[in-house]
Every structure is written in structure tokens, then in C-alpha cells.
Amino acid sequence: MMSGIISYGAYVPLRRLGPGTRGWNLPVEKAVANWDEDSLTMAVAAAEDCLKGIDRRKINGLYFASTTPPYREKLAATTAAWAADLSPEILTVDIGDSLRAGTIALRLACDSVAAGSANQILVTASDVRLGQPRSGYDFGLGDGAAAFLIGNTDLIATLEGTYSLADELLDVWRAERARYVRTWEDRFVYEEGYLKILPEAVQKFLAGYNLSVKDIDKVVFSAPDARRHREMVARLGLQPSQVQSPFFDKLGDTGCAFSLMLLVAALEESSPGQRILVASYGDGADVLLFRVTDRIREIPGRRGVRQHLASKMIMSSIDEYLAFREFAISDPEGPFGASASVIHRERDSIYRLYGVKCRTCGTVQYPPQRVCTRCQSKDNFESFRFADKKGRVFTYTLKYGADIPPFARPMVDTMVDFEGGGRAIFGMTDVDIRQIKIGMEVEMSFRTLGVGGGIHNYFWRCMPSRDSWLTGEVK
């Protein structure tokens, strides 16, 4: 049975280190997850981008790929599926421990669909990797996520072939309980690893399918930095027009999400009939070949990689960035954790952001109530999802003593009027408080409220429309 890509999505955090950041002193930018973002929240954001206009109840599984999951023992894929409002009757899988985790998840999903064990699988890949402060990894690692809906009908790109190669090599690793990525000596790492294994995998794939490099329209491949990317282009014998830009000057190396984010970028500018080859490296290599179909023109409305890159907030100083990173590695076993029983009891309203709609008069409310505020009918409601609704600021307050990291204060508590009805209070994120206005448009974003007692406390916040940052200003 045929399998391939039905839809794609991506997510790049709003904040960037770049020219204009005091203490950065580099001509390039890199994407930085906000203090209330992690690999799970970014995966949910990419999934929301991917699933616009998609019937979520037809999805049979969710694969979450990451080397930086929030838990060592708890499925992030299940939480992501709940936040993305998928059916509970699905297979959820976490795939990690390798920079190839994204392409591994993509191939496994395609194989499952081709075998007939699923009709549609959502694949997400997301990473927030940390390098030693002021090291090359600290400068080069970026944060981001990608998502693909894999299926067997209505395909925008069909899978034409795969090849994988396993290679045992200690080149880049992060041990259990370690905070930072580590590596061995550069020459050994690249000559015995990346520059040797990835070309071998690509060449064996092409030979196995009786293809040459000239038969490929666009080549997408991961690389640790811009220099090694250029070397790989030469080793593969590629023409500049065949190479997907790696965005090292705008994004950074986003770990296991990197090659998948570049695949999203390639699809954004692809044409029917084109062949796109995807290659990733990490403890070996994966190669996948897709052919674009005529349906590529039928999925507008995705922000994808390019629109996310075009909307950004430059961080004020390197100290702000370091505060973000220090918060990211803070002790998760500290006190004041959320209540597991409350989270379970309220999981529909917390993760799915379900409110209720009165069946008698149509009034929408959040949080869910037993009695309608308008007609006073009791226990006569249907679920109403707020996560995909836009809203406008009705009023707001600034809380300078809020229980959030000091560098993120003041907290903006916002009363939001939602399209379709409903009014509720949410914290606001990704905002310049000087630009907040009554009536400004906001959208919902899945975030972490902090960690305590080993529990990651997730909830939704509102944020100014991401599109409003395309000009660098909130409209």
C-alpha cells in the first residue's frame, strides 16, 4: 500500500539571539525557546500548524521524536495527543536518544501506514538541546519543531524509497542526568562519522534504486554547522539549486527536528513531480525519497518554517538568554508541584482546553460549568474547544509579584473575548508589554507553567497573533 505525507507544519520560537542582542557579537541569529516552552509544547505548536482543516478523529497514532523529552518515564506523545485534541483510541509512541529520531519516526509511520496497521499517523519532532555556555554548541544549537501527517490518501508527497545505516561511534552524546551535549575531537568526529557515513548512505540508496544525484530535484540533509554542510554538498556532488537552505544564519541546529524542518521548508516551495531526498545523521544515517504530487497546491494556511522565521522578537541581551537557560535546567524535583489528581480530573479543560456550549441557548463558557450563566439550564452542555479559536483582549492587568521567573515579570493576566463566544482569563506570553492594547488579537498557545515535585505543569496561554510580528511590531 502507498504511504506518504498528507500535511506538514512547523514551529520556530518567537525569540532570537541576533544582531541587536547585547553580548551576542555574532552576525547570525538562532531561535530560542521561551522560558515557558519545551520540546513538548513546541511539538504541539507544530502539530496545530499541521492539522489546520484536518479531521483529527481520523488520526490513528502520534509519534513524538525528541532527545530532550520532559520526562524520563512518562509518554510525552500521550500528553501531546491530548493537547492536539486527538482521539484517546490511538497508538502513542516516544522515539528518542538519537539525532535521527525524527527521520526514524517518519519512516516508522510510513511503514505502518503502508503495512495497513494505521490509516493516518501524526509525526512530531522537537528539541531544546543545551550546549556548555559560550561553547560552539551554545552558539550553534537552535530550538524548533516539525510535524507531518502521514497517510495513504490525499497525499501531497508519496514515499518512493528508504535506506538506513547503523554506525557505532561516540561522536556527539549526552549521558543520563547530563545537562549539556558533549563531543569528541572534531577531526575524528567528522571524518569517521558525519562526512563518511552520510555520503555512504546516500550513495547506497541511490544505487539501490538505480538513481543518480542528477535525478533529485531537492536534497535535504542535517549538518552540525554551516561549514560541514558545505563540505557535504561537495562530497555528494550537488548543484546549489538542488540544496535546501539549512538556515544556519536564522535558526540554528534544531537536533532531531532539523532535517524534518528543512523538509517542511522544501515542501513549501516545491512543485508537482519534484523528488525530494531527505537524509539525517546520528548513530548512522537515514535516507528517504519523496515525490511531490499535484495536491501540494491544496494545503494553504500553514505558517511552516518560512513564516515562523519571518516573525521574530530579538532578545535584548545575552543575560536574558542565560536566564532562560538557567530556568530550563532548574531542579525539577523542587517543591510546589502541581496536583496529579487535579490534572487528571480536569484534563479535558487543561490539555484540550475544552469549555462548554449550552444546548439550550448556545452560550459558550470556560471553564466548564454545570449551570448556564445565561438561561440557567443545568447539565445540558456539549464540549467546546477554545485552543483553536482566536480572541481579543477585553482587559488586562500587570502582576509584578506573579509566581513566575523574575526575568519574565510582570505577568500579564488577560481577559479574552473569543470568536464564537466565551470570555475567560489567561496569562499572556510572547508579548512586549509596551504594545498591549485593548482589542488586540490573540491566539492560544500550549505552554509549561513550571516544574515542581517532578511534575511538568502544562496549560494554555494567550499570545499576540504570531502574524503580528511579521513586521517586528504588534498590530
Coordinates of C-alpha atoms in Angstrom, one line a residue:
M1 CA 0.0 0.0 0.0
M2 CA 1.2 3.5 -0.8
S3 CA 2.1 5.9 2.0
G4 CA 3.3 9.5 2.2
I5 CA 2.7 13.0 3.5
I6 CA -0.8 14.4 3.8
S7 CA 0.1 17.7 5.5
Y8 CA 3.0 19.4 7.2
G9 CA 3.6 22.0 9.9
A10 CA 6.4 23.6 11.8
Y11 CA 7.2 25.8 14.8
V12 CA 10.0 28.2 15.5
P13 CA 10.1 30.1 18.8
L14 CA 9.4 33.8 18.5
R15 CA 12.6 34.8 20.3
R16 CA 16.0 35.0 18.6
L17 CA 19.6 35.8 19.6
G18 CA 21.0 38.0 16.8
P19 CA 22.4 41.4 15.8
G20 CA 20.8 43.8 18.4
T21 CA 21.3 41.4 21.3
R22 CA 23.8 42.9 23.7
G23 CA 26.7 40.5 24.2
W24 CA 25.9 38.2 21.3
N25 CA 28.5 39.6 18.9
L26 CA 27.7 37.3 16.0
P27 CA 26.2 38.3 12.6
V28 CA 23.7 35.3 12.7
E29 CA 20.6 34.5 14.5
K30 CA 19.4 31.5 16.4
A31 CA 15.9 30.5 17.7
V32 CA 15.5 30.4 21.4
A33 CA 12.6 28.7 23.2
N34 CA 10.9 31.0 25.7
W35 CA 11.1 30.1 29.4
D36 CA 7.6 28.5 29.2
E37 CA 8.4 26.4 26.2
D38 CA 10.0 22.9 25.9
S39 CA 10.1 20.1 23.4
L40 CA 6.6 19.1 24.1
T41 CA 5.0 22.5 23.8
M42 CA 6.8 23.1 20.6
A43 CA 5.7 19.8 19.2
V44 CA 2.1 20.7 20.0
A45 CA 2.5 24.0 18.2
A46 CA 3.9 22.3 15.1
A47 CA 1.0 19.8 15.2
E48 CA -1.5 22.6 15.4
D49 CA 0.1 24.2 12.3
C50 CA 0.0 20.8 10.5
L51 CA -3.6 19.9 11.4
K52 CA -5.4 23.1 10.2
G53 CA -8.5 21.9 8.4
I54 CA -7.8 18.2 9.2
D55 CA -10.3 15.9 10.8
R56 CA -8.4 14.9 13.9
R57 CA -10.7 12.0 14.8
K58 CA -9.3 10.1 11.8
I59 CA -5.8 10.0 13.1
N60 CA -4.7 6.6 14.5
G61 CA -1.4 7.5 16.2
L62 CA 1.0 10.1 17.3
Y63 CA 4.8 9.7 17.3
F64 CA 6.9 12.1 19.4
A65 CA 10.6 12.3 18.5
S66 CA 13.0 14.2 20.8
T67 CA 16.3 13.9 22.5
T68 CA 15.0 16.3 25.2
P69 CA 11.7 15.0 26.4
P70 CA 10.2 16.4 29.5
Y71 CA 10.1 13.1 31.3
R72 CA 12.4 10.0 31.5
E73 CA 9.4 7.8 32.4
K74 CA 6.1 9.1 31.0
L75 CA 4.9 9.3 27.4
A76 CA 5.2 12.9 26.1
A77 CA 3.3 11.6 23.0
T78 CA 0.2 10.9 25.1
T79 CA 0.2 14.5 26.5
A80 CA 0.8 15.9 23.0
A81 CA -2.1 13.8 21.7
W82 CA -4.4 15.2 24.4
A83 CA -3.3 18.8 23.7
A84 CA -3.8 18.3 20.0
D85 CA -7.3 17.0 20.7
L86 CA -6.8 13.6 19.1
S87 CA -8.9 10.5 20.0
P88 CA -7.7 8.5 23.0
E89 CA -8.1 5.4 20.9
I90 CA -4.7 5.8 19.2
L91 CA -1.2 4.5 19.5
T92 CA 1.2 7.0 21.1
V93 CA 5.0 6.5 20.9
D94 CA 8.0 8.4 22.1
I95 CA 11.2 8.0 20.0
G96 CA 14.4 9.4 21.3
D97 CA 18.1 9.0 22.1
S98 CA 19.3 9.9 18.6
L99 CA 19.6 12.8 16.3
R100 CA 17.9 10.5 13.8
A101 CA 14.8 10.2 16.0
G102 CA 12.8 12.5 13.7
T103 CA 13.5 10.5 10.5
I104 CA 13.2 7.2 12.3
A105 CA 9.7 8.3 13.4
L106 CA 8.8 9.4 9.9
R107 CA 9.9 6.1 8.4
L108 CA 8.1 4.1 11.1
A109 CA 4.9 6.0 10.4
C110 CA 5.2 5.5 6.7
D111 CA 5.9 1.8 7.2
S112 CA 2.9 1.4 9.5
V113 CA 0.6 3.0 7.0
A114 CA 2.0 1.0 4.1
A115 CA 1.5 -2.2 6.1
G116 CA -2.1 -1.3 6.8
S117 CA -1.9 -1.1 10.5
A118 CA -2.9 2.6 10.5
N119 CA -4.5 5.0 8.1
Q120 CA -3.1 8.2 9.5
I121 CA -0.3 8.9 11.9
L122 CA 0.9 12.3 13.2
V123 CA 4.7 12.6 13.5
T124 CA 6.2 15.3 15.6
A125 CA 9.9 16.1 16.1
S126 CA 11.1 18.7 18.6
D127 CA 14.3 19.5 20.5
V128 CA 15.6 22.1 23.0
R129 CA 19.3 21.0 23.3
L130 CA 21.8 22.8 25.5
G131 CA 25.5 23.4 25.0
Q132 CA 28.0 24.4 27.5
P133 CA 27.7 28.2 28.0
R134 CA 29.8 30.1 25.5
S135 CA 30.8 26.9 23.6
G136 CA 30.3 26.3 19.9
Y137 CA 27.3 24.2 20.7
D138 CA 25.8 27.0 22.8
F139 CA 26.2 29.4 19.8
G140 CA 25.0 26.9 17.2
L141 CA 22.1 25.0 18.7
G142 CA 18.6 26.3 18.0
D143 CA 15.2 25.3 19.1
G144 CA 12.3 24.2 16.9
A145 CA 9.8 21.6 15.8
A146 CA 8.2 19.9 12.8
A147 CA 5.1 17.8 12.2
F148 CA 3.8 15.6 9.4
L149 CA 0.5 13.8 9.0
I150 CA 1.3 10.5 7.3
G151 CA -1.4 8.6 5.4
N152 CA -2.4 6.6 2.3
T153 CA -4.8 9.0 0.6
D154 CA -4.9 12.7 -0.4
L155 CA -1.1 12.8 -0.4
I156 CA 1.0 15.9 -1.1
A157 CA 4.1 13.7 -1.4
T158 CA 4.5 10.0 -1.8
L159 CA 7.3 7.9 -0.3
E160 CA 9.3 6.3 -3.0
G161 CA 12.1 4.6 -1.1
T162 CA 14.1 4.4 2.1
Y163 CA 17.5 3.3 3.4
S164 CA 19.0 3.2 6.8
L165 CA 22.6 2.5 8.1
A166 CA 23.6 1.9 11.7
D167 CA 27.0 3.0 12.8
E168 CA 28.5 2.8 16.3
L169 CA 30.5 5.9 17.1
L170 CA 30.9 8.1 20.2
D171 CA 30.8 11.5 18.4
V172 CA 28.0 13.5 20.0
W173 CA 26.3 12.4 23.1
R174 CA 24.5 13.4 26.4
A175 CA 24.7 11.0 29.3
E176 CA 21.9 10.2 31.7
R177 CA 21.4 13.2 34.1
A178 CA 23.8 15.4 32.0
R179 CA 22.6 18.9 31.1
Y180 CA 24.8 19.6 28.1
V181 CA 25.7 18.0 24.8
R182 CA 29.3 16.6 24.6
T183 CA 31.5 15.7 21.7
W184 CA 34.9 14.2 20.9
E185 CA 37.8 15.7 18.9
D186 CA 36.5 17.4 15.7
R187 CA 38.6 15.7 13.1
F188 CA 37.7 12.2 14.4
V189 CA 34.1 13.1 14.8
Y190 CA 33.6 14.4 11.3
E191 CA 36.0 12.2 9.2
E192 CA 35.0 9.0 10.9
G193 CA 31.4 9.9 11.4
Y194 CA 29.3 12.6 9.6
L195 CA 31.4 13.1 6.4
K196 CA 31.9 9.4 6.0
I197 CA 28.6 7.8 7.0
L198 CA 26.0 10.2 5.5
P199 CA 27.5 10.1 1.9
E200 CA 27.8 6.3 2.1
A201 CA 24.1 6.0 3.0
V202 CA 23.0 8.4 0.2
Q203 CA 25.2 6.6 -2.4
K204 CA 23.9 3.2 -1.4
F205 CA 20.3 4.4 -1.5
L206 CA 20.8 5.9 -5.0
A207 CA 22.5 2.8 -6.3
G208 CA 19.7 0.6 -4.8
Y209 CA 17.1 2.5 -6.7
N210 CA 19.0 3.0 -9.9
L211 CA 19.1 6.7 -9.4
S212 CA 21.8 9.4 -9.6
V213 CA 22.2 12.7 -7.8
K214 CA 21.0 14.4 -11.0
D215 CA 17.6 12.7 -10.7
I216 CA 16.9 14.5 -7.4
D217 CA 15.3 18.0 -7.5
K218 CA 16.0 19.0 -3.9
V219 CA 18.2 17.4 -1.3
V220 CA 17.5 18.0 2.4
F221 CA 20.1 16.9 4.9
S222 CA 21.2 17.6 8.5
A223 CA 24.5 19.0 9.4
P224 CA 26.2 20.2 12.7
D225 CA 27.2 23.6 11.2
A226 CA 27.4 25.6 8.0
R227 CA 31.0 24.5 7.2
R228 CA 30.2 20.8 7.4
H229 CA 27.0 21.5 5.4
R230 CA 29.1 23.0 2.6
E231 CA 31.6 20.1 2.7
M232 CA 28.7 17.6 2.4
V233 CA 27.3 19.4 -0.6
A234 CA 30.7 18.9 -2.3
R235 CA 31.0 15.3 -1.3
L236 CA 27.6 14.5 -2.6
G237 CA 28.3 16.4 -5.9
L238 CA 25.3 18.6 -5.6
Q239 CA 24.5 21.7 -7.5
P240 CA 23.5 24.8 -5.5
S241 CA 19.9 24.7 -6.9
Q242 CA 19.5 21.2 -5.5
V243 CA 20.3 22.1 -1.9
Q244 CA 17.7 23.1 0.6
S245 CA 19.0 26.0 2.7
P246 CA 19.8 24.9 6.2
F247 CA 19.0 28.3 7.7
F248 CA 22.1 28.3 10.0
D249 CA 22.1 32.1 9.9
K250 CA 18.4 32.3 11.0
L251 CA 17.6 29.1 13.0
G252 CA 20.5 27.0 14.3
D253 CA 20.8 23.2 14.6
T254 CA 17.5 22.0 16.0
G255 CA 18.6 18.5 16.8
C256 CA 16.3 15.6 15.7
A257 CA 13.8 18.1 14.3
F258 CA 16.4 19.7 12.0
S259 CA 16.1 17.6 8.8
L260 CA 12.3 17.4 9.2
M261 CA 12.1 21.2 9.5
L262 CA 14.1 21.5 6.3
L263 CA 11.8 19.1 4.6
V264 CA 8.9 21.4 5.6
A265 CA 10.8 24.3 4.0
A266 CA 11.4 22.3 0.9
L267 CA 7.8 21.3 0.5
E268 CA 6.8 25.0 1.0
E269 CA 8.5 25.8 -2.3
S270 CA 8.0 22.5 -4.2
S271 CA 6.2 21.8 -7.4
P272 CA 4.3 18.7 -8.5
G273 CA 6.6 15.9 -9.8
Q274 CA 9.7 17.0 -7.9
R275 CA 11.7 14.5 -6.0
I276 CA 12.9 15.5 -2.5
L277 CA 15.6 13.4 -0.8
V278 CA 15.9 13.6 3.0
A279 CA 19.0 12.5 4.8
S280 CA 19.8 12.6 8.5
Y281 CA 22.8 11.6 10.6
G282 CA 23.2 10.3 14.1
D283 CA 24.5 6.8 15.1
G284 CA 24.2 6.0 11.5
A285 CA 22.0 7.6 8.8
D286 CA 18.5 7.6 7.3
V287 CA 17.6 8.4 3.7
L288 CA 14.0 8.9 2.5
L289 CA 12.8 9.9 -1.0
F290 CA 9.5 11.7 -1.6
R291 CA 7.8 12.7 -4.8
V292 CA 5.6 15.7 -4.7
T293 CA 2.0 15.4 -6.1
D294 CA -0.5 17.8 -7.5
R295 CA -2.2 18.1 -4.1
I296 CA 0.7 20.3 -2.9
R297 CA -1.2 23.3 -4.0
E298 CA -4.2 22.4 -1.8
I299 CA -2.9 23.0 1.7
P300 CA -2.7 26.7 2.1
G301 CA -2.7 28.4 5.5
R302 CA 0.4 26.7 7.0
R303 CA 2.9 29.0 8.8
G304 CA 5.5 26.4 8.2
V305 CA 9.2 27.3 8.5
R306 CA 9.5 30.4 6.5
Q307 CA 6.6 32.4 8.0
H308 CA 7.8 31.4 11.5
L309 CA 11.3 32.6 10.7
A310 CA 9.9 35.9 9.4
S311 CA 8.2 36.7 12.6
K312 CA 10.6 37.2 15.5
M313 CA 11.5 39.1 18.6
I314 CA 15.2 39.8 19.1
M315 CA 16.3 39.3 22.7
S316 CA 17.6 42.3 24.5
S317 CA 20.8 40.8 25.9
I318 CA 22.8 37.6 26.4
D319 CA 21.9 37.8 30.1
E320 CA 18.2 37.4 29.2
Y321 CA 19.1 34.3 27.2
L322 CA 21.3 32.9 30.0
A323 CA 18.4 33.4 32.5
F324 CA 16.1 31.4 30.1
R325 CA 18.7 28.6 30.0
E326 CA 19.2 28.6 33.8
F327 CA 15.5 28.2 34.2
A328 CA 15.4 25.3 31.8
I329 CA 17.9 23.4 33.8
S330 CA 16.4 24.3 37.2
D331 CA 15.7 21.4 39.6
P332 CA 12.5 19.6 38.5
E333 CA 12.3 17.9 41.9
G334 CA 11.8 21.1 43.8
P335 CA 8.7 21.9 45.9
F336 CA 5.3 23.2 44.9
G337 CA 4.4 20.7 42.3
A338 CA 1.0 20.6 40.6
S339 CA -1.6 18.2 41.8
A340 CA -1.7 15.0 39.7
S341 CA -5.3 14.3 40.8
V342 CA -6.5 17.7 39.8
I343 CA -4.7 17.5 36.4
H344 CA -6.4 14.1 35.8
R345 CA -9.8 15.3 36.9
E346 CA -9.6 18.5 34.8
R347 CA -7.5 17.1 31.9
D348 CA -10.1 18.0 29.2
S349 CA -10.2 21.6 30.2
I350 CA -6.4 21.8 31.0
Y351 CA -4.9 19.9 28.0
R352 CA -7.6 20.1 25.3
L353 CA -8.8 23.5 26.5
Y354 CA -12.4 22.4 26.5
G355 CA -15.2 24.6 27.7
V356 CA -18.9 24.0 27.3
K357 CA -21.7 25.2 25.0
C358 CA -25.2 25.3 26.3
R359 CA -27.5 23.1 24.2
T360 CA -30.5 25.3 25.2
C361 CA -29.3 28.8 24.3
G362 CA -25.9 28.4 22.7
T363 CA -23.9 30.3 25.4
V364 CA -20.2 29.3 25.5
Q365 CA -18.3 29.2 28.8
Y366 CA -14.9 28.5 30.2
P367 CA -14.1 26.9 32.5
P368 CA -16.8 24.3 32.2
Q369 CA -19.9 24.8 34.4
R370 CA -22.9 22.8 35.4
V371 CA -25.3 25.8 35.1
C372 CA -25.6 28.1 32.1
T373 CA -24.8 31.7 33.0
R374 CA -27.5 33.0 30.6
C375 CA -30.5 30.7 30.7
Q376 CA -29.7 28.8 33.9
S377 CA -30.4 25.4 32.4
K378 CA -28.4 22.6 34.2
D379 CA -26.2 19.9 32.9
N380 CA -27.2 20.5 29.3
F381 CA -23.9 21.2 27.6
E382 CA -21.6 20.0 24.8
S383 CA -17.8 20.3 24.7
F384 CA -16.4 23.4 23.0
R385 CA -12.7 23.7 22.2
F386 CA -11.0 27.1 22.7
A387 CA -7.5 26.1 21.7
D388 CA -8.0 26.8 18.0
K389 CA -10.1 29.9 18.5
K390 CA -8.7 33.4 18.1
G391 CA -9.7 36.1 20.6
R392 CA -9.3 39.8 21.5
V393 CA -8.1 41.4 24.7
F394 CA -11.1 42.7 26.7
T395 CA -9.0 43.9 29.6
Y396 CA -5.7 43.0 31.3
T397 CA -3.6 43.6 34.4
L398 CA 0.1 43.5 35.1
K399 CA 1.3 41.4 38.0
Y400 CA 4.8 42.4 39.2
G401 CA 4.7 39.9 42.0
A402 CA 3.5 36.9 40.0
D403 CA 4.8 33.4 40.7
I404 CA 6.9 33.3 37.5
P405 CA 10.6 33.7 37.0
P406 CA 11.7 37.2 37.9
F407 CA 13.1 37.9 34.5
A408 CA 9.7 37.2 32.9
R409 CA 7.8 39.7 35.1
P410 CA 5.4 41.4 35.0
M411 CA 2.9 38.6 34.3
V412 CA 0.1 39.8 32.0
D413 CA -3.3 38.4 33.2
T414 CA -5.7 38.8 30.2
M415 CA -9.4 38.6 29.9
V416 CA -10.0 37.3 26.4
D417 CA -13.2 37.5 24.3
F418 CA -13.2 34.5 21.9
E419 CA -14.5 34.4 18.4
G420 CA -17.7 32.3 18.5
G421 CA -18.4 33.3 22.1
G422 CA -16.9 32.9 25.5
R423 CA -14.8 35.0 27.8
A424 CA -12.0 33.7 30.1
I425 CA -8.8 34.8 31.9
F426 CA -5.4 33.5 30.7
G427 CA -1.8 34.5 31.2
M428 CA -0.2 36.2 28.2
T429 CA 3.1 35.1 26.7
D430 CA 5.5 36.2 23.9
V431 CA 4.5 39.8 24.4
D432 CA 6.2 43.2 24.6
I433 CA 4.1 44.8 27.4
R434 CA 4.6 48.2 25.8
Q435 CA 2.5 47.0 22.9
I436 CA -0.5 45.6 24.7
K437 CA -3.8 47.2 23.7
I438 CA -7.4 46.6 24.5
G439 CA -8.9 44.9 21.5
M440 CA -5.7 43.4 20.1
E441 CA -5.9 40.0 18.6
V442 CA -4.6 37.0 20.4
E443 CA -4.3 33.3 19.8
M444 CA -3.8 30.3 22.2
S445 CA -0.5 28.6 22.8
F446 CA 0.2 25.4 24.8
R447 CA 2.9 26.2 27.4
T448 CA 4.5 25.0 30.7
L449 CA 3.7 26.9 33.8
G450 CA 6.8 25.4 35.6
V451 CA 8.1 22.3 37.2
G452 CA 7.8 21.1 40.8
G453 CA 7.7 17.8 42.5
G454 CA 8.9 16.2 39.3
I455 CA 5.6 17.3 37.6
H456 CA 5.6 19.5 34.4
N457 CA 2.6 21.7 34.8
Y458 CA 1.2 22.4 31.3
F459 CA -1.6 24.8 30.4
W460 CA -2.6 27.2 27.6
R461 CA -1.7 30.9 27.5
C462 CA -2.8 33.6 25.1
M463 CA -0.3 35.4 23.0
P464 CA -0.4 38.3 20.4
S465 CA -1.1 36.9 17.0
R466 CA 2.1 35.4 15.6
D467 CA 1.4 37.1 12.3
S468 CA 1.6 40.5 14.0
W469 CA 5.3 40.0 14.5
L470 CA 6.0 39.7 10.7
T471 CA 6.9 43.5 10.7
G472 CA 8.5 43.3 14.2
E473 CA 5.7 45.2 15.8
V474 CA 2.4 44.1 17.4
K475 CA -0.5 45.5 15.4

